[in-house]
PDB file of C-alpha atoms in Angstrom:
ATOM      1  CA  HIS J   1     -26.798-106.010  72.058  1.00 65.00           C
ATOM      2  CA  CYS J   2     -23.788-104.585  70.792  1.00 86.00           C
ATOM      3  CA  ILE J   3     -20.386-104.084  72.872  1.00 94.00           C
ATOM      4  CA  ARG J   4     -20.058-100.039  72.682  1.00 95.00           C
ATOM      5  CA  GLY J   5     -18.473 -97.745  74.974  1.00 97.00           C
ATOM      6  CA  LEU J   6     -15.278 -98.519  77.329  1.00 97.00           C
ATOM      7  CA  ALA J   7     -15.844-102.418  76.862  1.00 97.00           C
ATOM      8  CA  TYR J   8     -15.447-102.070  72.788  1.00 96.00           C
ATOM      9  CA  ALA J   9     -12.252 -98.878  73.549  1.00 97.00           C
ATOM     10  CA  TYR J  10     -10.729-102.150  75.192  1.00 97.00           C
ATOM     11  CA  LEU J  11     -11.630-104.585  72.627  1.00 96.00           C
ATOM     12  CA  ILE J  12      -9.913-102.431  70.171  1.00 96.00           C
ATOM     13  CA  SER J  13      -6.916-101.709  72.089  1.00 96.00           C
ATOM     14  CA  ALA J  14      -6.404-105.287  72.580  1.00 96.00           C
ATOM     15  CA  ASN J  15      -6.980-105.855  68.751  1.00 95.00           C
ATOM     16  CA  ARG J  16      -4.316-103.360  68.357  1.00 95.00           C
ATOM     17  CA  ALA J  17      -1.845-105.415  70.372  1.00 95.00           C
ATOM     18  CA  HIS J  18      -2.677-108.690  68.590  1.00 96.00           C
ATOM     19  CA  HIS J  19      -2.219-106.768  65.060  1.00 94.00           C
ATOM     20  CA  TYR J  20       1.189-105.312  66.324  1.00 93.00           C
ATOM     21  CA  GLU J  21       2.279-108.473  67.411  1.00 95.00           C
ATOM     22  CA  THR J  22       1.190-110.938  64.424  1.00 95.00           C
ATOM     23  CA  SER J  23       1.519-108.103  61.855  1.00 92.00           C
ATOM     24  CA  LEU J  24       3.517-104.676  62.709  1.00 93.00           C
ATOM     25  CA  LYS J  25       6.567-106.155  64.764  1.00 93.00           C
ATOM     26  CA  ASP J  26       7.510-108.326  61.431  1.00 95.00           C
ATOM     27  CA  ALA J  27       6.827-105.732  59.063  1.00 94.00           C
ATOM     28  CA  LEU J  28       8.911-102.823  61.210  1.00 93.00           C
ATOM     29  CA  THR J  29      11.604-105.289  61.317  1.00 93.00           C
ATOM     30  CA  ALA J  30      11.816-106.038  57.869  1.00 94.00           C
ATOM     31  CA  TYR J  31      11.149-102.814  56.093  1.00 89.00           C
ATOM     32  CA  ASP J  32      12.190 -98.849  56.171  1.00 83.00           C
ATOM     33  CA  ILE J  33       8.430 -97.879  55.937  1.00 86.00           C
ATOM     34  CA  VAL J  34       5.043 -99.324  57.143  1.00 89.00           C
ATOM     35  CA  ILE J  35       1.899 -98.120  56.428  1.00 88.00           C
ATOM     36  CA  CYS J  36      -0.958 -98.908  58.948  1.00 88.00           C
ATOM     37  CA  ASP J  37      -4.382 -98.084  58.198  1.00 84.00           C
ATOM     38  CA  ARG J  38      -6.611 -97.182  61.264  1.00 79.00           C
ATOM     39  CA  TYR J  39      -4.475 -96.503  64.445  1.00 91.00           C
ATOM     40  CA  ILE J  40      -4.324 -94.339  67.246  1.00 94.00           C
ATOM     41  CA  GLY J  41      -5.762 -91.456  65.769  1.00 95.00           C
ATOM     42  CA  SER J  42      -8.756 -93.629  64.739  1.00 95.00           C
ATOM     43  CA  SER J  43      -9.241 -94.720  68.079  1.00 96.00           C
ATOM     44  CA  LEU J  44      -9.113 -91.225  69.648  1.00 97.00           C
ATOM     45  CA  ALA J  45     -12.000 -90.011  67.405  1.00 97.00           C
ATOM     46  CA  LEU J  46     -14.272 -93.461  67.101  1.00 97.00           C
ATOM     47  CA  GLN J  47     -13.903 -94.238  70.828  1.00 97.00           C
ATOM     48  CA  SER J  48     -14.282 -90.875  71.463  1.00 98.00           C
ATOM     49  CA  TYR J  49     -17.501 -90.078  69.972  1.00 98.00           C
ATOM     50  CA  ASP J  50     -18.727 -93.743  71.387  1.00 97.00           C
ATOM     51  CA  GLY J  51     -18.604 -91.687  74.766  1.00 97.00           C
ATOM     52  CA  VAL J  52     -15.304 -92.819  75.998  1.00 98.00           C
ATOM     53  CA  ASP J  53     -13.283 -89.895  77.362  1.00 98.00           C
ATOM     54  CA  ILE J  54     -10.279 -89.141  74.724  1.00 98.00           C
ATOM     55  CA  ASP J  55      -7.621 -89.164  77.638  1.00 98.00           C
ATOM     56  CA  VAL J  56      -8.844 -92.846  78.784  1.00 98.00           C
ATOM     57  CA  VAL J  57      -8.517 -93.685  75.015  1.00 98.00           C
ATOM     58  CA  TRP J  58      -5.072 -92.007  74.713  1.00 97.00           C
ATOM     59  CA  GLU J  59      -4.347 -94.107  78.278  1.00 97.00           C
ATOM     60  CA  LEU J  60      -5.322 -97.326  76.678  1.00 97.00           C
ATOM     61  CA  ASN J  61      -2.989 -96.668  73.510  1.00 95.00           C
ATOM     62  CA  ARG J  62      -0.010 -95.686  75.283  1.00 93.00           C
ATOM     63  CA  PRO J  63       1.662 -98.780  75.354  1.00 92.00           C
ATOM     64  CA  PHE J  64       1.589 -99.327  71.663  1.00 93.00           C
ATOM     65  CA  ILE J  65       4.790 -97.990  69.471  1.00 91.00           C
ATOM     66  CA  VAL J  66       4.203 -94.414  68.189  1.00 91.00           C
ATOM     67  CA  PRO J  67       4.340 -93.998  64.623  1.00 92.00           C
ATOM     68  CA  ASP J  68       7.128 -91.521  63.161  1.00 91.00           C
ATOM     69  CA  LEU J  69       3.831 -90.057  61.341  1.00 93.00           C
ATOM     70  CA  SER J  70       0.554 -90.193  61.552  1.00 94.00           C
ATOM     71  CA  ILE J  71      -1.216 -88.865  58.591  1.00 94.00           C
ATOM     72  CA  PHE J  72      -5.174 -87.604  58.799  1.00 95.00           C
ATOM     73  CA  MET J  73      -6.905 -87.785  55.369  1.00 93.00           C
ATOM     74  CA  LEU J  74      -9.939 -85.808  55.829  1.00 94.00           C
ATOM     75  CA  ALA J  75     -12.735 -85.046  52.673  1.00 93.00           C
ATOM     76  CA  CYS J  76     -15.563 -82.670  52.544  1.00 92.00           C
ATOM     77  CA  GLU J  77     -18.897 -84.004  53.699  1.00 95.00           C
ATOM     78  CA  SER J  78     -20.479 -84.520  50.425  1.00 94.00           C
ATOM     79  CA  GLU J  79     -17.084 -86.178  48.994  1.00 93.00           C
ATOM     80  CA  ILE J  80     -17.494 -88.862  51.997  1.00 95.00           C
ATOM     81  CA  VAL J  81     -21.256 -88.987  51.438  1.00 96.00           C
ATOM     82  CA  GLN J  82     -20.646 -90.240  47.979  1.00 95.00           C
ATOM     83  CA  ARG J  83     -18.127 -92.856  49.036  1.00 94.00           C
ATOM     84  CA  LEU J  84     -19.982 -94.324  51.433  1.00 96.00           C
ATOM     85  CA  SER J  85     -22.899 -94.616  48.797  1.00 96.00           C
ATOM     86  CA  TYR J  86     -20.515 -97.029  46.878  1.00 96.00           C
ATOM     87  CA  ARG J  87     -20.244 -99.501  50.087  1.00 95.00           C
ATOM     88  CA  LYS J  88     -22.447-102.581  50.272  1.00 95.00           C
ATOM     89  CA  LYS J  89     -22.460-102.542  54.475  1.00 96.00           C
ATOM     90  CA  LEU J  90     -21.368 -99.418  56.977  1.00 96.00           C
ATOM     91  CA  SER J  91     -19.650 -99.805  60.097  1.00 94.00           C
ATOM     92  CA  TYR J  92     -21.588 -98.858  63.139  1.00 93.00           C
ATOM     93  CA  PHE J  93     -19.695 -95.399  63.138  1.00 95.00           C
ATOM     94  CA  GLU J  94     -20.833 -94.994  59.582  1.00 96.00           C
ATOM     95  CA  ARG J  95     -24.184 -95.454  60.228  1.00 96.00           C
ATOM     96  CA  LYS J  96     -24.080 -93.503  63.396  1.00 96.00           C
ATOM     97  CA  MET J  97     -22.206 -90.347  62.919  1.00 97.00           C
ATOM     98  CA  THR J  98     -22.989 -87.455  60.564  1.00 97.00           C
ATOM     99  CA  ARG J  99     -20.135 -86.638  58.456  1.00 97.00           C
ATOM    100  CA  THR J 100     -19.866 -83.164  60.190  1.00 97.00           C
ATOM    101  CA  GLU J 101     -19.461 -85.145  63.061  1.00 98.00           C
ATOM    102  CA  GLU J 102     -16.903 -87.606  61.708  1.00 97.00           C
ATOM    103  CA  ILE J 103     -14.633 -84.644  60.544  1.00 97.00           C
ATOM    104  CA  CYS J 104     -14.746 -82.828  63.915  1.00 98.00           C
ATOM    105  CA  TYR J 105     -13.901 -86.152  65.724  1.00 98.00           C
ATOM    106  CA  TYR J 106     -11.405 -86.702  63.485  1.00 97.00           C
ATOM    107  CA  LYS J 107      -9.864 -83.113  63.750  1.00 98.00           C
ATOM    108  CA  SER J 108     -10.103 -83.200  67.406  1.00 98.00           C
ATOM    109  CA  ALA J 109      -8.252 -86.245  67.493  1.00 98.00           C
ATOM    110  CA  TYR J 110      -5.393 -84.423  65.149  1.00 98.00           C
ATOM    111  CA  ASP J 111      -5.303 -81.523  67.656  1.00 98.00           C
ATOM    112  CA  PHE J 112      -5.213 -83.914  70.824  1.00 98.00           C
ATOM    113  CA  LEU J 113      -1.788 -85.909  69.233  1.00 97.00           C
ATOM    114  CA  ASN J 114      -0.246 -82.701  67.922  1.00 97.00           C
ATOM    115  CA  LYS J 115      -0.479 -81.556  71.750  1.00 97.00           C
ATOM    116  CA  LYS J 116       0.849 -84.879  72.716  1.00 96.00           C
ATOM    117  CA  GLY J 117       3.875 -84.050  70.643  1.00 95.00           C
ATOM    118  CA  MET J 118       3.206 -86.454  67.933  1.00 95.00           C
ATOM    119  CA  THR J 119       4.526 -85.741  64.224  1.00 94.00           C
ATOM    120  CA  THR J 120       1.030 -85.403  62.052  1.00 95.00           C
ATOM    121  CA  LEU J 121       0.005 -84.113  58.867  1.00 94.00           C
ATOM    122  CA  LEU J 122      -3.446 -83.423  57.898  1.00 95.00           C
ATOM    123  CA  LEU J 123      -4.211 -83.692  54.433  1.00 94.00           C
ATOM    124  CA  ASP J 124      -7.333 -82.661  52.118  1.00 91.00           C
ATOM    125  CA  ASN J 125      -8.118 -86.285  51.176  1.00 89.00           C
ATOM    126  CA  SER J 126     -10.519 -85.005  47.876  1.00 85.00           C
ATOM    127  CA  ALA J 127     -10.328 -86.653  45.394  1.00 78.00           C
ATOM    128  CA  ALA J 128      -8.706 -83.527  43.358  1.00 80.00           C
ATOM    129  CA  TYR J 129      -5.859 -83.732  45.719  1.00 83.00           C
ATOM    130  CA  PHE J 130      -4.636 -87.326  45.208  1.00 84.00           C
ATOM    131  CA  ASP J 131      -2.144 -86.608  43.477  1.00 87.00           C
ATOM    132  CA  VAL J 132      -0.274 -83.613  45.315  1.00 90.00           C
ATOM    133  CA  ASN J 133      -1.438 -85.376  48.907  1.00 88.00           C
ATOM    134  CA  ILE J 134       1.236 -88.178  47.424  1.00 88.00           C
ATOM    135  CA  ARG J 135       3.905 -85.511  46.690  1.00 91.00           C
ATOM    136  CA  ILE J 136       3.311 -83.926  50.023  1.00 92.00           C
ATOM    137  CA  ALA J 137       3.337 -87.369  52.132  1.00 90.00           C
ATOM    138  CA  GLU J 138       6.412 -88.149  50.068  1.00 90.00           C
ATOM    139  CA  LYS J 139       7.991 -84.726  50.695  1.00 92.00           C
ATOM    140  CA  ARG J 140       7.459 -85.065  54.608  1.00 91.00           C
ATOM    141  CA  ILE J 141       8.985 -88.512  54.882  1.00 89.00           C
ATOM    142  CA  LEU J 142      12.076 -87.810  53.089  1.00 89.00           C
ATOM    143  CA  GLU J 143      12.427 -84.757  55.694  1.00 91.00           C
ATOM    144  CA  MET J 144      11.737 -86.793  58.422  1.00 88.00           C
ATOM    145  CA  ARG J 145      14.454 -88.838  57.026  1.00 85.00           C
ATOM    146  CA  GLY J 146      16.824 -86.083  56.227  1.00 85.00           C
ATOM    147  CA  MET J 147      16.705 -86.736  52.566  1.00 80.00           C
ATOM    148  CA  THR J 148      15.949 -83.271  51.169  1.00 72.00           C
TER     149      THR J 148
END
C-alpha cells in the first residue's frame, strides 16, 4: 500500500524541513541566489491532486522560508507527454495525473501563491522558449535586486 493524501503531505513537509536544515540553510548563507526545484508550489499542486485541501497544504508549508521568487514553468500537454516518454520511471503523480490535470493544478498553485502575496513568475517551458525564459528570469531577478 502506498501512503497518500494527508499522511503523504505530512511526509513531504517533514522532508522539506530536513532539506532546509541539511542543504538550503547553508546555501542561503553562502550564496546570493539559490535555486530549489519542487518547493511550495509543487506541494500545493501535487498534494491538492492527492485529495488534500489546498489550505491544509499551505498550513503545512507556512513554517518554511518563503522564496524571493517562485518560478512556475509549464509546457503544453504534448511537450510534457514527449518529455515523460524519455524517462525510464515515472513518479506516482506522473503516472496518475493527466497532463491536463497537471497543468491545471500547477496553475491553481500559481494563482494561490499570488493571492497570498508571494512573488511569482509563470513561464512557458516549451523548448522553443528556453532562451527567452532565461532572459525573462534574469531580468526579473535583477529588477528584484534593484539592478535595472
